[in-house]
Amino acid sequence: MSGRGSIPAASLFGLLILWTVAATLTADPQVLPQPWALAGPFLRELQSGDLLYHLGATLLRVIWAFALAMAIGCALGLVMGRFEKVDRWLDPWLVVFLNLPALVLIVLCYLWIGLNETAAIIAVTLNKVPNVTTVIREGARAFDPNLDAMARVYRMSAWTRLRHVLIPQLAPFITAAARGGLAVIWKIVLVVEFLGRSSGIGFQIHLYFQLFDVAMVLVYALSFIAVMLAVEWTFLQPWERRVRRWRVA
Amino acid sequence: MSGRGSIPAASLFGLLILWTVAATLTADPQVLPQPWALAGPFLRELQSGDLLYHLGATLLRVIWAFALAMAIGCALGLVMGRFEKVDRWLDPWLVVFLNLPALVLIVLCYLWIGLNETAAIIAVTLNKVPNVTTVIREGARAFDPNLDAMARVYRMSAWTRLRHVLIPQLAPFITAAARGGLAVIWKIVLVVEFLGRSSGIGFQIHLYFQLFDVAMVLVYALSFIAVMLAVEWTFLQPWERRVRRWRVA
Amino acid sequence: MIRIDVTSKHYGESQVLGPIAFEIAKGETVAVLGPSGIGKSTLLRIVAGIDTRFEGTVQRPARMAIVFQEPTLLPWRSVIQNLTLVHPDLSRDAAREMLAKVGIGDKADLFPGQLSLGQQRRLALARAFAGNPDFLIMDEPFVSLDAATAQTMLDLTKTLIRDVGPATLFVTHARNEAEALSARILELRGTPATLGPHLISAKEKP
Amino acid sequence: MIRIDVTSKHYGESQVLGPIAFEIAKGETVAVLGPSGIGKSTLLRIVAGIDTRFEGTVQRPARMAIVFQEPTLLPWRSVIQNLTLVHPDLSRDAAREMLAKVGIGDKADLFPGQLSLGQQRRLALARAFAGNPDFLIMDEPFVSLDAATAQTMLDLTKTLIRDVGPATLFVTHARNEAEALSARILELRGTPATLGPHLISAKEKP
Amino acid sequence: QDMPTVRAAVLQIGTVNWELATITENGLDEKHGFDLEVQPFADNGATRVAVEGDEADIAVADWIWVARQRAAGKDYVFIPYSRAVGGVVVPEDSDAQSLQDLAGGKIGIAGGPLDKSWLILRAYASREYGLDLAGETEQVFGAPPLIFKSGLGGETDGAINYWHFLAKMKAAGMRELISVETAGTALGLNPDTPLLGYFMKESFIEANPGIAQAFYDASQDAKGLLREDDAAWEAIRPRMNASDDAQFEQLKADFIAGMPVRGPVDLGGAERFLELMAELGGEDLVGQATTVPDGLFADVQ
Ligand SMILES: Nc1ncnc2c1ncn2[C@@H]1O[C@H](COP(=O)(O)OP(=O)(O)OP(=O)(O)O)[C@@H](O)[C@H]1O
Ligand SMILES: Nc1ncnc2c1ncn2[C@@H]1O[C@H](COP(=O)(O)OP(=O)(O)OP(=O)(O)O)[C@@H](O)[C@H]1O
Ligand SMILES: [Mg+2]
Ligand SMILES: [Mg+2]
């Protein structure tokens, strides 16, 4: 376990060194401050409670949108991947929604539903669902027909089939969608927050960008990244290792 | 072929009807105009040449960034998926770059490289590479070890292995990354254009959004979507059908 | 009572099966013989209801068990789960006992990928036997096994047929297997494949 | 000259192979026998250089050909491409001829998934034969085939060995196959598996 | 109590906050019979979405924009707030002495091709020097902070930015080549016409009679305080993000210089201004507002 932890630590340390070099070359703390120059602002924001407040607000939105988008996207992707007919009908919609600019969807949601949390979360979800759907659909198209036949002949229940036959085959696609998904969601949450919320990391980042305070922008951005790294290491990767056990055994 | 084309057409028509209903319910052309209300502005922009100019600018950026991001992302993903060691080292970087807000990367690129086309394309590429990498990495992790062993014993050349053993296994992941990729790239291009370019769909959309001219925002957004639908139908889907032939046969 | 009445089966342009009709009574065993590539697996898939794109009708009971020509296991679930997930009513103890019968009792907690191919095939057999089916379909069930193990499997099959009494349809290249199970023999011949002239079945011989 | 000297092979805690050492001369044929699950495939994978996690050393030539226990084809490439991609020097005509020899000449442009399992196995054999290898490794190459087809394959193998003269190592459950190829027989026994006492090889018999 | 609440959607870092903070901190809202509630947002578009979606009652915009919306059927009404507009700044060591000298160079512009400062300067260049500024220079449109930074870094030969960024650029040593006010005056525009203002819906005024006047009074009171009382500036200094005294003083001076005189808007001046904008920006900018729509300017004294 200590061996497993040491490489990521060393790797992150390498990134830090790269940053230091870049900052030294840039030689302009307004464009790229040295990593340690962020410690002060970070502690200040932490103590004032601002950081945690905004981080909490963003995380809440990300979690909601993530859960909704994954649930809807997986269901849609599964159905579209398995049933050619449904796919034919829904595919053009998928392309349209996939390529509808975030801005348009967000503004429409805000105008229809109001400038509130529901609208924000729905906007993010709508933006993200098509992404998840496309990835899962590819996975569903690659199902092994022999296992399907086996499950059918032995009359496995729908739930068992889903859980033990289909989802394990989808696993790499689900992890890809989840990982990429979190990142995309958080990018959209930033836009959503900057277009119509009064809290959240996106709100703060845009604020400080307007003020050209790159240090604060980085403090907020990196706080979220730290949370994401924690999520990677405590949830996603252990889960991945578990579902991949059969491959390496 | 006519049978194949008619369902998408009907499906898009359904979307149009949905839009009409929504617009009628909204009853405020400034929030959501009727579809046919866009015909006028669309023709105007088309005739003035503005639409094609900005569409061209955006497409050029999208194509460049797409090509770069797919190439780099596929290579990285393949290497990280196959070599556990490399993966251990690069994984934390991947998570960091995956979750670095688009804004931060874009602003840093503009500040370092200057407010020019190169910076814009690099910014988009950097934003997108981690997404492609995560998807392809999952695919590379799911490679069939038996085929690998076969290729090794028969000493297939590296190129043949890549082309005929590895890439076909990656195909669903590549399509997922490409399709989701185009969409994400274009979302980022919008931000890039709005932050520091003087042309492109994103630039126009933000301009008209500032003027609260939803009709024009939609004209520009839908033009791009139309191009994407064309790309789907003329490139992506035929390619997909080709590489999937062996599954359905 | 199982009634098979296939008029024809095409893959694209080429016709693989011609008219094939036969019945299998409860407790009866039928062996299908024929050269490689004639259409035996195709026929079995039609009988099992996996392939529905054919001309004709098939009557079959609901409780079926099948042994495919390849093991077709869930590689991401343990050996024992490959039994218990497919047969939710099967207790873990009964499952272990079944594994022991086919000689892989010590492998219960491994993944199928950690078994040798012969062991995987035996797991597939165990899975088929565990459900006490009304209709047992097997596609070359005893290949890839050494003589002693093959004999054990054959005996297990005999015991199952005696105790549970399913209708059994199986493909084999080894006439002695068919005889050991006292099976009525159907031989596929020609292109498109049809049933060959009636052969003396093992049952009728003595 | 092929020299195999395996001291041990473990999967996790459990040791599968004990000390196993033998040599195969150019042109010589060696058959490995043993019950299912003893470690025959494991040994073959070590010999072929696929599995490198073992104690011991193996000397082998570069030009090898292998027939796995399962066909292991490229399902997304046509039947003929499965030959020509693996052997870039093989002309399309030669490939077609090879396919005809194993009895699937009319299937050249189908995908492997459109073949019966027996046909897939024959394609895997064709792939191994097509390269004129110095060392031919085969894991139960003739199962799942009817008697006539199996005989054809056996004859093809004999011809190859006569014409090209590779060292051959193959696994089988059928002693008659070993004899037909005049193979020296090695028998795996026990846990961990070791070579059984020297048996009278087919060659020495007459 | 039944004092009406006025919900203002503003940019968190907008300069309008200085005035609104002065109002709330000095109780000027209660004095004039309403309760001011400030909702911060991160983007101008967001504040406008907020008013349109009835999540806020007022926001800030220039009156050309409000006129455009009104002509398109919205019942927006404009209440003057500031006439502060920008100008062009050039690096300290630049040789440029007039707009003419920027020909062939690169200009960074915040706010896009329809930015009012940019349009007025174009008109001025064409009138004064017969110079097609848009044609003769390369324009880089970008987010204000990027224009700020690339201006300071010398990547652009000239920069047009929002006034508070301009104040910072000037404080950093950049030189104002020409202010939009000068250019506008030379074009015959009334420099006292306030460009920026609050807008609210007519329906809101109907529901709260007298609210427009009350709000205007409070705004004027706040301006008075800021004009006369340094303590009022000290109170809002933390919001100003001035990194040094020079910036603080420049921001303060420019803010005060941008205060419009009390009283109704000069309709004639507005009409001329709109005409010029329509000529320069075309329908893209003004929409259907070819003349000042009736009732655009709130009836405030
Ligand atoms: N990855 C693995 N992890 C653990 N045990 C394994 C693994 N692979 C194989 N084994 C075990 O090693 C033993 C030998 O397997 P191997 O495949 O070599 O058998 P075999 O002699 O080829 O049998 P068969 O005739 O059935 O193919 C088996 O008991 C199997 O369970
Ligand atoms: N999807 C398909 N498309 C086209 N032809 C197919 C397809 N599947 C099978 N065939 C052809 O149908 C014929 C019968 O195949 P089948 O698998 O039923 O043979 P089999 O009798 O089971 O042979 P084996 O003993 O080798 O398993 C073969 O010639 C095969 O090439
Ligand atoms: Mg078969
Ligand atoms: Mg084996």
mmCIF file with all atom_site columns, N, CA and C and ligand atoms in Angstrom, chain B residues 248-249, chain C residues 10-12 14 16-17 34-45 69 139-140 171 173 188, chain D residues 106-107 110-111 113-120 122 144-146, ligand 2:
data_model
loop_
_atom_site.group_PDB
_atom_site.id
_atom_site.type_symbol
_atom_site.label_atom_id
_atom_site.label_alt_id
_atom_site.label_comp_id
_atom_site.label_asym_id
_atom_site.label_entity_id
_atom_site.label_seq_id
_atom_site.pdbx_PDB_ins_code
_atom_site.Cartn_x
_atom_site.Cartn_y
_atom_site.Cartn_z
_atom_site.occupancy
_atom_site.B_iso_or_equiv
_atom_site.pdbx_formal_charge
_atom_site.auth_seq_id
_atom_site.auth_comp_id
_atom_site.auth_asym_id
_atom_site.auth_atom_id
_atom_site.pdbx_PDB_model_num
ATOM   1   N N   . VAL B 1 248 ? -22.107 -8.022  -36.778 1.00 0.00 ? 248 VAL B N   1
ATOM   2   C CA  . VAL B 1 248 ? -23.491 -8.307  -37.165 1.00 0.00 ? 248 VAL B CA  1
ATOM   3   C C   . VAL B 1 248 ? -23.568 -9.440  -38.164 1.00 0.00 ? 248 VAL B C   1
ATOM   4   N N   . ALA B 1 249 ? -22.433 -9.770  -38.799 1.00 0.00 ? 249 ALA B N   1
ATOM   5   C CA  . ALA B 1 249 ? -22.470 -10.788 -39.859 1.00 0.00 ? 249 ALA B CA  1
ATOM   6   C C   . ALA B 1 249 ? -22.915 -12.134 -39.293 1.00 0.00 ? 249 ALA B C   1
ATOM   7   N N   . HIS C 2 10  ? -31.247 -20.269 -43.596 1.00 0.00 ? 10  HIS C N   1
ATOM   8   C CA  . HIS C 2 10  ? -30.266 -19.638 -44.474 1.00 0.00 ? 10  HIS C CA  1
ATOM   9   C C   . HIS C 2 10  ? -29.333 -18.752 -43.655 1.00 0.00 ? 10  HIS C C   1
ATOM   10  N N   . TYR C 2 11  ? -28.064 -18.694 -44.076 1.00 0.00 ? 11  TYR C N   1
ATOM   11  C CA  . TYR C 2 11  ? -27.196 -17.590 -43.634 1.00 0.00 ? 11  TYR C CA  1
ATOM   12  C C   . TYR C 2 11  ? -26.970 -16.754 -44.872 1.00 0.00 ? 11  TYR C C   1
ATOM   13  N N   . GLY C 2 12  ? -27.585 -15.600 -44.903 1.00 0.00 ? 12  GLY C N   1
ATOM   14  C CA  . GLY C 2 12  ? -27.508 -14.785 -46.121 1.00 0.00 ? 12  GLY C CA  1
ATOM   15  C C   . GLY C 2 12  ? -28.122 -15.558 -47.259 1.00 0.00 ? 12  GLY C C   1
ATOM   16  N N   . SER C 2 14  ? -26.833 -18.446 -48.584 1.00 0.00 ? 14  SER C N   1
ATOM   17  C CA  . SER C 2 14  ? -26.589 -19.885 -48.610 1.00 0.00 ? 14  SER C CA  1
ATOM   18  C C   . SER C 2 14  ? -27.445 -20.614 -47.579 1.00 0.00 ? 14  SER C C   1
ATOM   19  N N   . VAL C 2 16  ? -28.221 -23.520 -45.151 1.00 0.00 ? 16  VAL C N   1
ATOM   20  C CA  . VAL C 2 16  ? -27.431 -24.448 -44.357 1.00 0.00 ? 16  VAL C CA  1
ATOM   21  C C   . VAL C 2 16  ? -28.258 -25.688 -44.009 1.00 0.00 ? 16  VAL C C   1
ATOM   22  N N   . LEU C 2 17  ? -29.501 -25.458 -43.596 1.00 0.00 ? 17  LEU C N   1
ATOM   23  C CA  . LEU C 2 17  ? -30.343 -26.595 -43.221 1.00 0.00 ? 17  LEU C CA  1
ATOM   24  C C   . LEU C 2 17  ? -31.516 -26.724 -44.179 1.00 0.00 ? 17  LEU C C   1
ATOM   25  N N   . GLY C 2 34  ? -22.447 -35.759 -37.493 1.00 0.00 ? 34  GLY C N   1
ATOM   26  C CA  . GLY C 2 34  ? -22.242 -35.150 -38.808 1.00 0.00 ? 34  GLY C CA  1
ATOM   27  C C   . GLY C 2 34  ? -20.895 -34.484 -38.872 1.00 0.00 ? 34  GLY C C   1
ATOM   28  N N   . PRO C 2 35  ? -20.398 -34.331 -40.098 1.00 0.00 ? 35  PRO C N   1
ATOM   29  C CA  . PRO C 2 35  ? -19.068 -33.748 -40.243 1.00 0.00 ? 35  PRO C CA  1
ATOM   30  C C   . PRO C 2 35  ? -19.016 -32.278 -39.800 1.00 0.00 ? 35  PRO C C   1
ATOM   31  N N   . SER C 2 36  ? -17.815 -31.819 -39.559 1.00 0.00 ? 36  SER C N   1
ATOM   32  C CA  . SER C 2 36  ? -17.605 -30.437 -39.122 1.00 0.00 ? 36  SER C CA  1
ATOM   33  C C   . SER C 2 36  ? -18.140 -29.452 -40.161 1.00 0.00 ? 36  SER C C   1
ATOM   34  N N   . GLY C 2 37  ? -18.926 -28.521 -39.709 1.00 0.00 ? 37  GLY C N   1
ATOM   35  C CA  . GLY C 2 37  ? -19.408 -27.470 -40.609 1.00 0.00 ? 37  GLY C CA  1
ATOM   36  C C   . GLY C 2 37  ? -20.700 -27.826 -41.310 1.00 0.00 ? 37  GLY C C   1
ATOM   37  N N   . ILE C 2 38  ? -21.317 -28.945 -40.943 1.00 0.00 ? 38  ILE C N   1
ATOM   38  C CA  . ILE C 2 38  ? -22.535 -29.360 -41.640 1.00 0.00 ? 38  ILE C CA  1
ATOM   39  C C   . ILE C 2 38  ? -23.737 -28.548 -41.161 1.00 0.00 ? 38  ILE C C   1
ATOM   40  N N   . GLY C 2 39  ? -23.741 -28.157 -39.888 1.00 0.00 ? 39  GLY C N   1
ATOM   41  C CA  . GLY C 2 39  ? -24.879 -27.382 -39.377 1.00 0.00 ? 39  GLY C CA  1
ATOM   42  C C   . GLY C 2 39  ? -25.423 -27.908 -38.061 1.00 0.00 ? 39  GLY C C   1
ATOM   43  N N   . LYS C 2 40  ? -24.624 -28.656 -37.328 1.00 0.00 ? 40  LYS C N   1
ATOM   44  C CA  . LYS C 2 40  ? -25.106 -29.238 -36.075 1.00 0.00 ? 40  LYS C CA  1
ATOM   45  C C   . LYS C 2 40  ? -25.362 -28.138 -35.035 1.00 0.00 ? 40  LYS C C   1
ATOM   46  N N   . SER C 2 41  ? -24.389 -27.256 -34.866 1.00 0.00 ? 41  SER C N   1
ATOM   47  C CA  . SER C 2 41  ? -24.562 -26.188 -33.882 1.00 0.00 ? 41  SER C CA  1
ATOM   48  C C   . SER C 2 41  ? -25.711 -25.280 -34.275 1.00 0.00 ? 41  SER C C   1
ATOM   49  N N   . THR C 2 42  ? -25.818 -25.044 -35.583 1.00 0.00 ? 42  THR C N   1
ATOM   50  C CA  . THR C 2 42  ? -26.924 -24.217 -36.061 1.00 0.00 ? 42  THR C CA  1
ATOM   51  C C   . THR C 2 42  ? -28.256 -24.826 -35.646 1.00 0.00 ? 42  THR C C   1
ATOM   52  N N   . LEU C 2 43  ? -28.368 -26.127 -35.850 1.00 0.00 ? 43  LEU C N   1
ATOM   53  C CA  . LEU C 2 43  ? -29.605 -26.811 -35.488 1.00 0.00 ? 43  LEU C CA  1
ATOM   54  C C   . LEU C 2 43  ? -29.871 -26.688 -33.975 1.00 0.00 ? 43  LEU C C   1
ATOM   55  N N   . LEU C 2 44  ? -28.834 -26.896 -33.184 1.00 0.00 ? 44  LEU C N   1
ATOM   56  C CA  . LEU C 2 44  ? -29.007 -26.836 -31.731 1.00 0.00 ? 44  LEU C CA  1
ATOM   57  C C   . LEU C 2 44  ? -29.438 -25.436 -31.285 1.00 0.00 ? 44  LEU C C   1
ATOM   58  N N   . ARG C 2 45  ? -28.894 -24.425 -31.918 1.00 0.00 ? 45  ARG C N   1
ATOM   59  C CA  . ARG C 2 45  ? -29.252 -23.052 -31.537 1.00 0.00 ? 45  ARG C CA  1
ATOM   60  C C   . ARG C 2 45  ? -30.704 -22.758 -31.907 1.00 0.00 ? 45  ARG C C   1
ATOM   61  N N   . GLN C 2 69  ? -20.692 -25.226 -27.430 1.00 0.00 ? 69  GLN C N   1
ATOM   62  C CA  . GLN C 2 69  ? -19.474 -25.853 -27.919 1.00 0.00 ? 69  GLN C CA  1
ATOM   63  C C   . GLN C 2 69  ? -18.246 -25.221 -27.252 1.00 0.00 ? 69  GLN C C   1
ATOM   64  N N   . ASP C 2 139 ? -23.554 -29.424 -26.910 1.00 0.00 ? 139 ASP C N   1
ATOM   65  C CA  . ASP C 2 139 ? -22.821 -29.376 -28.175 1.00 0.00 ? 139 ASP C CA  1
ATOM   66  C C   . ASP C 2 139 ? -21.403 -29.882 -27.940 1.00 0.00 ? 139 ASP C C   1
ATOM   67  N N   . GLU C 2 140 ? -21.123 -31.098 -28.357 1.00 0.00 ? 140 GLU C N   1
ATOM   68  C CA  . GLU C 2 140 ? -19.828 -31.745 -28.136 1.00 0.00 ? 140 GLU C CA  1
ATOM   69  C C   . GLU C 2 140 ? -19.355 -31.571 -26.701 1.00 0.00 ? 140 GLU C C   1
ATOM   70  N N   . VAL C 2 171 ? -24.758 -33.144 -29.519 1.00 0.00 ? 171 VAL C N   1
ATOM   71  C CA  . VAL C 2 171 ? -23.930 -33.309 -30.712 1.00 0.00 ? 171 VAL C CA  1
ATOM   72  C C   . VAL C 2 171 ? -22.669 -34.028 -30.300 1.00 0.00 ? 171 VAL C C   1
ATOM   73  N N   . HIS C 2 173 ? -19.016 -36.257 -32.065 1.00 0.00 ? 173 HIS C N   1
ATOM   74  C CA  . HIS C 2 173 ? -18.344 -36.893 -33.198 1.00 0.00 ? 173 HIS C CA  1
ATOM   75  C C   . HIS C 2 173 ? -18.036 -38.353 -32.866 1.00 0.00 ? 173 HIS C C   1
ATOM   76  N N   . LEU C 2 188 ? -26.691 -35.846 -39.760 1.00 0.00 ? 188 LEU C N   1
ATOM   77  C CA  . LEU C 2 188 ? -26.883 -34.760 -40.717 1.00 0.00 ? 188 LEU C CA  1
ATOM   78  C C   . LEU C 2 188 ? -25.973 -35.002 -41.905 1.00 0.00 ? 188 LEU C C   1
ATOM   79  N N   . ASP D 2 106 ? -13.972 -22.354 -49.546 1.00 0.00 ? 106 ASP D N   1
ATOM   80  C CA  . ASP D 2 106 ? -15.094 -21.512 -49.964 1.00 0.00 ? 106 ASP D CA  1
ATOM   81  C C   . ASP D 2 106 ? -15.458 -20.449 -48.936 1.00 0.00 ? 106 ASP D C   1
ATOM   82  N N   . LYS D 2 107 ? -14.727 -20.411 -47.830 1.00 0.00 ? 107 LYS D N   1
ATOM   83  C CA  . LYS D 2 107 ? -15.100 -19.472 -46.766 1.00 0.00 ? 107 LYS D CA  1
ATOM   84  C C   . LYS D 2 107 ? -14.137 -18.289 -46.681 1.00 0.00 ? 107 LYS D C   1
ATOM   85  N N   . LEU D 2 110 ? -15.404 -14.805 -45.639 1.00 0.00 ? 110 LEU D N   1
ATOM   86  C CA  . LEU D 2 110 ? -16.279 -14.641 -44.475 1.00 0.00 ? 110 LEU D CA  1
ATOM   87  C C   . LEU D 2 110 ? -15.449 -14.161 -43.285 1.00 0.00 ? 110 LEU D C   1
ATOM   88  N N   . PHE D 2 111 ? -16.121 -13.757 -42.217 1.00 0.00 ? 111 PHE D N   1
ATOM   89  C CA  . PHE D 2 111 ? -15.431 -13.475 -40.971 1.00 0.00 ? 111 PHE D CA  1
ATOM   90  C C   . PHE D 2 111 ? -15.342 -14.766 -40.159 1.00 0.00 ? 111 PHE D C   1
ATOM   91  N N   . GLY D 2 113 ? -16.191 -15.449 -37.269 1.00 0.00 ? 113 GLY D N   1
ATOM   92  C CA  . GLY D 2 113 ? -17.420 -15.677 -36.509 1.00 0.00 ? 113 GLY D CA  1
ATOM   93  C C   . GLY D 2 113 ? -18.486 -16.375 -37.328 1.00 0.00 ? 113 GLY D C   1
ATOM   94  N N   . GLN D 2 114 ? -18.306 -16.404 -38.647 1.00 0.00 ? 114 GLN D N   1
ATOM   95  C CA  . GLN D 2 114 ? -19.292 -17.064 -39.501 1.00 0.00 ? 114 GLN D CA  1
ATOM   96  C C   . GLN D 2 114 ? -18.914 -18.505 -39.800 1.00 0.00 ? 114 GLN D C   1
ATOM   97  N N   . LEU D 2 115 ? -17.840 -18.974 -39.170 1.00 0.00 ? 115 LEU D N   1
ATOM   98  C CA  . LEU D 2 115 ? -17.445 -20.373 -39.343 1.00 0.00 ? 115 LEU D CA  1
ATOM   99  C C   . LEU D 2 115 ? -17.954 -21.198 -38.172 1.00 0.00 ? 115 LEU D C   1
ATOM   100 N N   . SER D 2 116 ? -18.079 -22.497 -38.400 1.00 0.00 ? 116 SER D N   1
ATOM   101 C CA  . SER D 2 116 ? -18.361 -23.387 -37.278 1.00 0.00 ? 116 SER D CA  1
ATOM   102 C C   . SER D 2 116 ? -17.077 -23.523 -36.477 1.00 0.00 ? 116 SER D C   1
ATOM   103 N N   . LEU D 2 117 ? -17.202 -23.960 -35.237 1.00 0.00 ? 117 LEU D N   1
ATOM   104 C CA  . LEU D 2 117 ? -16.016 -24.034 -34.379 1.00 0.00 ? 117 LEU D CA  1
ATOM   105 C C   . LEU D 2 117 ? -14.944 -24.935 -34.998 1.00 0.00 ? 117 LEU D C   1
ATOM   106 N N   . GLY D 2 118 ? -15.377 -26.055 -35.575 1.00 0.00 ? 118 GLY D N   1
ATOM   107 C CA  . GLY D 2 118 ? -14.427 -26.964 -36.210 1.00 0.00 ? 118 GLY D CA  1
ATOM   108 C C   . GLY D 2 118 ? -13.705 -26.270 -37.356 1.00 0.00 ? 118 GLY D C   1
ATOM   109 N N   . GLN D 2 119 ? -14.446 -25.445 -38.105 1.00 0.00 ? 119 GLN D N   1
ATOM   110 C CA  . GLN D 2 119 ? -13.817 -24.713 -39.213 1.00 0.00 ? 119 GLN D CA  1
ATOM   111 C C   . GLN D 2 119 ? -12.829 -23.679 -38.683 1.00 0.00 ? 119 GLN D C   1
ATOM   112 N N   . GLN D 2 120 ? -13.171 -23.042 -37.557 1.00 0.00 ? 120 GLN D N   1
ATOM   113 C CA  . GLN D 2 120 ? -12.253 -22.081 -36.951 1.00 0.00 ? 120 GLN D CA  1
ATOM   114 C C   . GLN D 2 120 ? -10.973 -22.775 -36.514 1.00 0.00 ? 120 GLN D C   1
ATOM   115 N N   . ARG D 2 122 ? -9.695  -25.386 -37.819 1.00 0.00 ? 122 ARG D N   1
ATOM   116 C CA  . ARG D 2 122 ? -8.916  -25.730 -39.006 1.00 0.00 ? 122 ARG D CA  1
ATOM   117 C C   . ARG D 2 122 ? -8.211  -24.479 -39.559 1.00 0.00 ? 122 ARG D C   1
ATOM   118 N N   . SER D 2 144 ? -12.777 -31.715 -31.644 1.00 0.00 ? 144 SER D N   1
ATOM   119 C CA  . SER D 2 144 ? -13.921 -31.023 -32.205 1.00 0.00 ? 144 SER D CA  1
ATOM   120 C C   . SER D 2 144 ? -14.046 -31.258 -33.705 1.00 0.00 ? 144 SER D C   1
ATOM   121 N N   . LEU D 2 145 ? -13.361 -32.275 -34.190 1.00 0.00 ? 145 LEU D N   1
ATOM   122 C CA  . LEU D 2 145 ? -13.472 -32.589 -35.612 1.00 0.00 ? 145 LEU D CA  1
ATOM   123 C C   . LEU D 2 145 ? -13.990 -34.008 -35.751 1.00 0.00 ? 145 LEU D C   1
ATOM   124 N N   . ASP D 2 146 ? -14.766 -34.243 -36.814 1.00 0.00 ? 146 ASP D N   1
ATOM   125 C CA  . ASP D 2 146 ? -15.208 -35.615 -37.056 1.00 0.00 ? 146 ASP D CA  1
ATOM   126 C C   . ASP D 2 146 ? -14.013 -36.451 -37.505 1.00 0.00 ? 146 ASP D C   1
HETATM 127 N N1  . LIG F 3 .   ? -23.172 -16.226 -39.140 1.00 0.00 ? 2   LIG F N1  1
HETATM 128 C C1  . LIG F 3 .   ? -22.929 -17.050 -40.186 1.00 0.00 ? 2   LIG F C1  1
HETATM 129 N N2  . LIG F 3 .   ? -22.888 -16.538 -41.438 1.00 0.00 ? 2   LIG F N2  1
HETATM 130 C C2  . LIG F 3 .   ? -22.646 -17.341 -42.498 1.00 0.00 ? 2   LIG F C2  1
HETATM 131 N N3  . LIG F 3 .   ? -22.423 -18.636 -42.394 1.00 0.00 ? 2   LIG F N3  1
HETATM 132 C C3  . LIG F 3 .   ? -22.460 -19.213 -41.180 1.00 0.00 ? 2   LIG F C3  1
HETATM 133 C C4  . LIG F 3 .   ? -22.709 -18.438 -40.018 1.00 0.00 ? 2   LIG F C4  1
HETATM 134 N N4  . LIG F 3 .   ? -22.674 -19.279 -38.963 1.00 0.00 ? 2   LIG F N4  1
HETATM 135 C C5  . LIG F 3 .   ? -22.405 -20.518 -39.450 1.00 0.00 ? 2   LIG F C5  1
HETATM 136 N N5  . LIG F 3 .   ? -22.286 -20.485 -40.785 1.00 0.00 ? 2   LIG F N5  1
HETATM 137 C C6  . LIG F 3 .   ? -22.012 -21.625 -41.671 1.00 0.00 ? 2   LIG F C6  1
HETATM 138 O O1  . LIG F 3 .   ? -22.959 -22.610 -41.418 1.00 0.00 ? 2   LIG F O1  1
HETATM 139 C C7  . LIG F 3 .   ? -22.400 -23.884 -41.467 1.00 0.00 ? 2   LIG F C7  1
HETATM 140 C C8  . LIG F 3 .   ? -22.780 -24.704 -40.244 1.00 0.00 ? 2   LIG F C8  1
HETATM 141 O O2  . LIG F 3 .   ? -22.209 -24.190 -39.095 1.00 0.00 ? 2   LIG F O2  1
HETATM 142 P P1  . LIG F 3 .   ? -22.323 -24.935 -37.677 1.00 0.00 ? 2   LIG F P1  1
HETATM 143 O O3  . LIG F 3 .   ? -21.625 -24.084 -36.666 1.00 0.00 ? 2   LIG F O3  1
HETATM 144 O O4  . LIG F 3 .   ? -23.737 -25.237 -37.445 1.00 0.00 ? 2   LIG F O4  1
HETATM 145 O O5  . LIG F 3 .   ? -21.491 -26.251 -37.985 1.00 0.00 ? 2   LIG F O5  1
HETATM 146 P P2  . LIG F 3 .   ? -21.272 -27.529 -37.055 1.00 0.00 ? 2   LIG F P2  1
HETATM 147 O O6  . LIG F 3 .   ? -21.970 -28.635 -37.686 1.00 0.00 ? 2   LIG F O6  1
HETATM 148 O O7  . LIG F 3 .   ? -21.626 -27.188 -35.648 1.00 0.00 ? 2   LIG F O7  1
HETATM 149 O O8  . LIG F 3 .   ? -19.712 -27.728 -37.196 1.00 0.00 ? 2   LIG F O8  1
HETATM 150 P P3  . LIG F 3 .   ? -18.595 -28.065 -36.094 1.00 0.00 ? 2   LIG F P3  1
HETATM 151 O O9  . LIG F 3 .   ? -18.637 -29.532 -35.887 1.00 0.00 ? 2   LIG F O9  1
HETATM 152 O O10 . LIG F 3 .   ? -17.342 -27.646 -36.764 1.00 0.00 ? 2   LIG F O10 1
HETATM 153 O O11 . LIG F 3 .   ? -18.913 -27.286 -34.879 1.00 0.00 ? 2   LIG F O11 1
HETATM 154 C C9  . LIG F 3 .   ? -20.892 -23.712 -41.586 1.00 0.00 ? 2   LIG F C9  1
HETATM 155 O O12 . LIG F 3 .   ? -20.500 -24.056 -42.895 1.00 0.00 ? 2   LIG F O12 1
HETATM 156 C C10 . LIG F 3 .   ? -20.668 -22.261 -41.351 1.00 0.00 ? 2   LIG F C10 1
HETATM 157 O O13 . LIG F 3 .   ? -19.680 -21.763 -42.221 1.00 0.00 ? 2   LIG F O13 1
#
